[in-house]
Amino acid sequence: MLYGAMKISVGAGLKLAFRPWVEGLEHVPARGPAILASNHLSFSDSFFLPVVLDRKVTFIAKSEYFTSPGVKGKLTAAFFKGVGQLPVDRSGKRGAGEAAVRSGIAVLERGELFGIYPEGTRSPDGRLYRGRPGGLARVALATGAPVLPVAMIDTEKIQPPGKVVPKLMRPGIRIGEPLDFSRYQGMEGDRFILRSVTDEVMYAIMKLSGQEYVDTYASVVKKAMEEEAKRKKSGGGETAGDERPTDTQD
């Protein structure tokens, strides 16, 4: 009930103010489970995609949105719960990834739409980063649900980091044809299969979005950028031989 109310109120406002355009709505099934696997450019991605869909879509969101202290934290938690978001612990604690997978499976077993960002975090620079194989691929293979690649376009330009007032412009959403991984069903324990499924989805997203692809995890690049900013702030500057790190582990 709250989801419907939020969609009518907040959704109508977003549509009126930003007029998002969308391609590929015909690929979203009218009923039954499906996974929407999207690139992740902005905090607003989880709002613009549901706005253009007739069906409810449930995303997993970082647990900090549900546990922040104070009045603002409680309002944020209430909002995310109201729009059907599920908290996921990204701290790396044992069992956190399993909880996210189980949540996704439960959504799909109810015949609903499940949204996920394979990159695991927002892109730090607008490029498309390597997908993490744990969540998306395991949920897809465990349920047999089709995977719809999704490309969010220009959402990062609406409210760049540090900007309080959003820029009024038209973001876009492209939804690709469903990908069928039934040939791998029952093989979710094979890490090479999980990597293959994830890479296939990321390639489809890249074709839809037109983004430059970087074969490195976004979280690794973010960490390097944070460390570099701290170094510069402390007056350390750059050191000889500094390179952008790469991540070769799944």
Short mmCIF file of C-alpha atoms in Angstrom, two decimals:
data_model
loop_
_atom_site.label_atom_id
_atom_site.label_comp_id
_atom_site.label_asym_id
_atom_site.label_seq_id
_atom_site.Cartn_x
_atom_site.Cartn_y
_atom_site.Cartn_z
CA MET A 1 0.00 0.00 0.00
CA LEU A 2 2.77 2.43 0.97
CA TYR A 3 4.70 1.57 -2.19
CA GLY A 4 1.70 2.53 -4.31
CA ALA A 5 1.24 5.79 -2.42
CA MET A 6 4.94 6.64 -2.76
CA LYS A 7 4.87 5.85 -6.47
CA ILE A 8 1.87 8.10 -7.03
CA SER A 9 3.23 11.01 -5.00
CA VAL A 10 7.00 10.88 -5.45
CA GLY A 11 6.82 9.18 -8.84
CA ALA A 12 4.45 11.74 -10.29
CA GLY A 13 6.70 14.54 -9.07
CA LEU A 14 9.80 12.97 -10.61
CA LYS A 15 8.05 12.41 -13.93
CA LEU A 16 6.78 15.96 -14.05
CA ALA A 17 10.07 17.58 -13.04
CA PHE A 18 12.58 15.42 -14.93
CA ARG A 19 10.51 13.78 -17.74
CA PRO A 20 12.67 10.62 -17.93
CA TRP A 21 12.66 8.86 -21.30
CA VAL A 22 12.63 5.08 -21.57
CA GLU A 23 13.30 2.48 -24.26
CA GLY A 24 12.60 -1.24 -24.10
CA LEU A 25 9.59 -1.36 -21.76
CA GLU A 26 8.23 -4.14 -23.92
CA HIS A 27 10.97 -6.41 -22.54
CA VAL A 28 9.61 -6.23 -18.99
CA PRO A 29 7.17 -9.12 -18.45
CA ALA A 30 3.63 -8.17 -17.45
CA ARG A 31 3.74 -10.82 -14.74
CA GLY A 32 6.13 -13.33 -13.25
CA PRO A 33 9.67 -13.01 -11.87
CA ALA A 34 12.49 -11.17 -13.60
CA ILE A 35 15.80 -9.61 -12.58
CA LEU A 36 16.62 -6.03 -13.57
CA ALA A 37 20.43 -5.74 -13.62
CA SER A 38 21.46 -2.11 -13.96
CA ASN A 39 24.53 0.06 -14.10
CA HIS A 40 24.75 2.42 -11.14
CA LEU A 41 25.53 6.09 -11.68
CA SER A 42 23.53 7.89 -9.02
CA PHE A 43 21.57 7.59 -5.78
CA SER A 44 18.51 8.44 -7.91
CA ASP A 45 18.76 5.30 -10.07
CA SER A 46 16.58 3.38 -7.62
CA PHE A 47 13.85 6.00 -8.06
CA PHE A 48 13.89 6.70 -11.80
CA LEU A 49 13.72 3.05 -12.85
CA PRO A 50 10.62 2.20 -10.75
CA VAL A 51 8.97 5.41 -11.95
CA VAL A 52 8.84 4.19 -15.55
CA LEU A 53 7.63 0.68 -14.69
CA ASP A 54 4.03 -0.35 -14.10
CA ARG A 55 5.14 -3.16 -11.77
CA LYS A 56 6.79 -2.92 -8.38
CA VAL A 57 10.54 -3.51 -8.39
CA THR A 58 12.44 -4.33 -5.20
CA PHE A 59 16.10 -3.32 -4.92
CA ILE A 60 18.62 -4.19 -2.28
CA ALA A 61 20.08 -1.07 -0.63
CA LYS A 62 23.05 -0.63 1.67
CA SER A 63 22.13 -1.19 5.31
CA GLU A 64 23.37 2.28 6.33
CA TYR A 65 20.20 3.74 4.82
CA PHE A 66 18.20 1.79 7.41
CA THR A 67 20.39 2.27 10.48
CA SER A 68 21.52 5.92 10.43
CA PRO A 69 20.83 7.72 13.74
CA GLY A 70 18.69 10.78 14.36
CA VAL A 71 15.47 12.08 12.88
CA LYS A 72 16.91 12.22 9.37
CA GLY A 73 18.08 8.61 9.68
CA LYS A 74 14.65 7.44 10.79
CA LEU A 75 12.94 9.29 7.95
CA THR A 76 15.40 7.83 5.45
CA ALA A 77 14.80 4.30 6.80
CA ALA A 78 11.03 4.78 6.66
CA PHE A 79 11.27 6.01 3.08
CA PHE A 80 13.38 3.09 1.87
CA LYS A 81 11.13 0.59 3.61
CA GLY A 82 8.11 2.31 2.10
CA VAL A 83 9.39 1.94 -1.44
CA GLY A 84 10.18 -1.72 -0.87
CA GLN A 85 13.97 -1.61 -0.57
CA LEU A 86 15.77 -4.42 1.23
CA PRO A 87 18.82 -3.71 3.44
CA VAL A 88 22.08 -5.49 2.64
CA ASP A 89 25.27 -5.40 4.70
CA ARG A 90 28.24 -4.44 2.49
CA SER A 91 30.82 -4.57 5.29
CA GLY A 92 32.09 -7.97 4.24
CA LYS A 93 30.88 -9.71 7.39
CA ARG A 94 30.30 -13.45 7.15
CA GLY A 95 26.76 -14.18 6.06
CA ALA A 96 26.05 -10.71 4.65
CA GLY A 97 26.28 -11.87 1.02
CA GLU A 98 24.16 -14.92 1.75
CA ALA A 99 21.44 -12.74 3.24
CA ALA A 100 21.36 -10.60 0.08
CA VAL A 101 21.09 -13.67 -2.14
CA ARG A 102 18.27 -15.12 -0.02
CA SER A 103 16.42 -11.81 -0.15
CA GLY A 104 16.64 -11.72 -3.94
CA ILE A 105 15.47 -15.32 -4.25
CA ALA A 106 12.50 -14.63 -1.97
CA VAL A 107 11.41 -11.65 -4.09
CA LEU A 108 11.55 -13.71 -7.28
CA GLU A 109 9.77 -16.69 -5.73
CA ARG A 110 6.86 -14.35 -5.06
CA GLY A 111 6.75 -13.69 -8.80
CA GLU A 112 8.01 -10.11 -8.48
CA LEU A 113 10.72 -7.97 -10.07
CA PHE A 114 14.11 -7.84 -8.36
CA GLY A 115 16.56 -5.01 -9.04
CA ILE A 116 20.28 -5.29 -8.50
CA TYR A 117 23.44 -3.32 -9.33
CA PRO A 118 26.11 -5.86 -10.34
CA GLU A 119 28.91 -3.32 -9.86
CA GLY A 120 28.12 -3.37 -6.14
CA THR A 121 28.47 0.40 -5.72
CA ARG A 122 28.03 3.60 -7.69
CA SER A 123 30.52 4.33 -10.44
CA PRO A 124 33.06 6.91 -9.21
CA ASP A 125 33.56 8.49 -12.64
CA GLY A 126 30.71 7.51 -14.96
CA ARG A 127 32.47 4.48 -16.43
CA LEU A 128 31.13 0.93 -16.20
CA TYR A 129 33.05 -1.33 -13.84
CA ARG A 130 33.48 -5.05 -13.45
CA GLY A 131 30.43 -6.85 -12.08
CA ARG A 132 30.64 -8.79 -8.84
CA PRO A 133 29.65 -12.42 -9.46
CA GLY A 134 28.22 -13.30 -6.06
CA GLY A 135 24.72 -11.82 -6.00
CA LEU A 136 23.33 -11.45 -9.50
CA ALA A 137 24.55 -14.73 -10.97
CA ARG A 138 23.67 -16.84 -7.94
CA VAL A 139 20.15 -15.44 -7.73
CA ALA A 140 19.63 -15.90 -11.48
CA LEU A 141 20.82 -19.51 -11.49
CA ALA A 142 18.98 -20.45 -8.29
CA THR A 143 15.63 -19.16 -9.60
CA GLY A 144 15.87 -19.48 -13.37
CA ALA A 145 14.47 -15.95 -13.67
CA PRO A 146 15.36 -14.04 -16.85
CA VAL A 147 17.86 -11.21 -16.49
CA LEU A 148 17.03 -7.87 -18.12
CA PRO A 149 20.09 -5.64 -18.61
CA VAL A 150 19.32 -1.99 -17.82
CA ALA A 151 21.26 1.16 -18.66
CA MET A 152 20.67 4.35 -16.70
CA ILE A 153 21.65 7.36 -18.81
CA ASP A 154 22.87 10.72 -17.42
CA THR A 155 21.49 10.23 -13.91
CA GLU A 156 24.90 11.15 -12.46
CA LYS A 157 24.59 14.61 -14.03
CA ILE A 158 21.39 15.45 -12.16
CA GLN A 159 22.99 15.65 -8.72
CA PRO A 160 26.78 15.27 -8.79
CA PRO A 161 28.60 14.68 -5.48
CA GLY A 162 28.62 17.83 -3.36
CA LYS A 163 25.63 19.39 -5.12
CA VAL A 164 22.55 19.92 -2.95
CA VAL A 165 20.13 21.21 -5.57
CA PRO A 166 19.50 18.76 -8.43
CA LYS A 167 19.80 19.90 -12.03
CA LEU A 168 16.57 19.67 -14.01
CA MET A 169 17.37 17.53 -17.03
CA ARG A 170 16.03 14.42 -18.71
CA PRO A 171 17.65 11.14 -17.63
CA GLY A 172 17.14 8.03 -19.71
CA ILE A 173 16.55 4.32 -19.14
CA ARG A 174 17.26 1.60 -21.70
CA ILE A 175 16.00 -1.91 -20.98
CA GLY A 176 17.48 -4.70 -23.06
CA GLU A 177 16.14 -8.06 -24.18
CA PRO A 178 16.03 -10.72 -21.45
CA LEU A 179 19.07 -12.97 -21.06
CA ASP A 180 18.38 -16.64 -20.43
CA PHE A 181 20.87 -18.55 -18.29
CA SER A 182 18.81 -21.71 -17.84
CA ARG A 183 21.65 -23.67 -19.45
CA TYR A 184 23.63 -23.07 -16.25
CA GLN A 185 20.85 -23.75 -13.76
CA GLY A 186 22.02 -25.78 -10.77
CA MET A 187 25.63 -24.66 -11.30
CA GLU A 188 25.58 -21.67 -8.96
CA GLY A 189 28.38 -23.28 -6.93
CA ASP A 190 30.83 -23.01 -9.85
CA ARG A 191 32.73 -19.73 -9.61
CA PHE A 192 33.73 -19.85 -13.28
CA ILE A 193 30.08 -20.10 -14.31
CA LEU A 194 29.20 -17.22 -11.97
CA ARG A 195 31.94 -15.12 -13.57
CA SER A 196 30.75 -15.99 -17.07
CA VAL A 197 27.13 -15.09 -16.32
CA THR A 198 28.11 -11.79 -14.71
CA ASP A 199 30.42 -10.82 -17.57
CA GLU A 200 27.69 -11.56 -20.13
CA VAL A 201 25.28 -9.27 -18.28
CA MET A 202 27.88 -6.51 -17.96
CA TYR A 203 28.61 -6.70 -21.68
CA ALA A 204 24.90 -6.27 -22.44
CA ILE A 205 24.73 -3.26 -20.09
CA MET A 206 27.80 -1.75 -21.77
CA LYS A 207 26.19 -2.07 -25.21
CA LEU A 208 23.04 -0.36 -23.94
CA SER A 209 24.75 2.44 -22.03
CA GLY A 210 27.69 3.20 -24.32
CA GLN A 211 29.92 3.51 -21.25
CA GLU A 212 33.63 2.82 -21.28
CA TYR A 213 34.20 -0.52 -19.54
CA VAL A 214 36.88 -0.94 -16.88
CA ASP A 215 37.86 -4.48 -15.89
CA THR A 216 38.33 -3.51 -12.25
CA TYR A 217 35.91 -3.38 -9.33
CA ALA A 218 34.51 0.10 -8.69
CA SER A 219 35.11 -0.30 -4.95
CA VAL A 220 38.84 -0.76 -5.58
CA VAL A 221 39.01 2.45 -7.62
CA LYS A 222 36.97 4.34 -5.01
CA LYS A 223 39.34 3.26 -2.27
CA ALA A 224 42.35 4.36 -4.31
CA MET A 225 40.71 7.73 -4.99
CA GLU A 226 40.00 8.22 -1.28
CA GLU A 227 43.58 7.36 -0.35
CA GLU A 228 44.90 9.74 -3.01
CA ALA A 229 42.66 12.55 -1.70
CA LYS A 230 43.93 11.95 1.85
CA ARG A 231 47.52 11.99 0.60
CA LYS A 232 47.02 15.30 -1.16
CA LYS A 233 45.21 16.78 1.82
CA SER A 234 48.09 15.85 4.09
CA GLY A 235 50.56 17.38 1.64
CA GLY A 236 52.04 14.08 0.55
CA GLY A 237 51.32 14.55 -3.12
CA GLU A 238 51.91 11.82 -5.68
CA THR A 239 54.70 9.33 -5.36
CA ALA A 240 56.71 7.84 -8.17
CA GLY A 241 55.28 4.70 -9.60
CA ASP A 242 51.68 5.33 -8.43
CA GLU A 243 49.27 3.40 -10.61
CA ARG A 244 45.57 2.76 -10.66
CA PRO A 245 45.11 -0.57 -8.84
CA THR A 246 43.57 -3.58 -10.46
CA ASP A 247 41.61 -6.42 -8.89
CA THR A 248 42.19 -9.90 -10.23
CA GLN A 249 40.15 -11.83 -7.69
CA ASP A 250 36.49 -12.82 -7.91
#
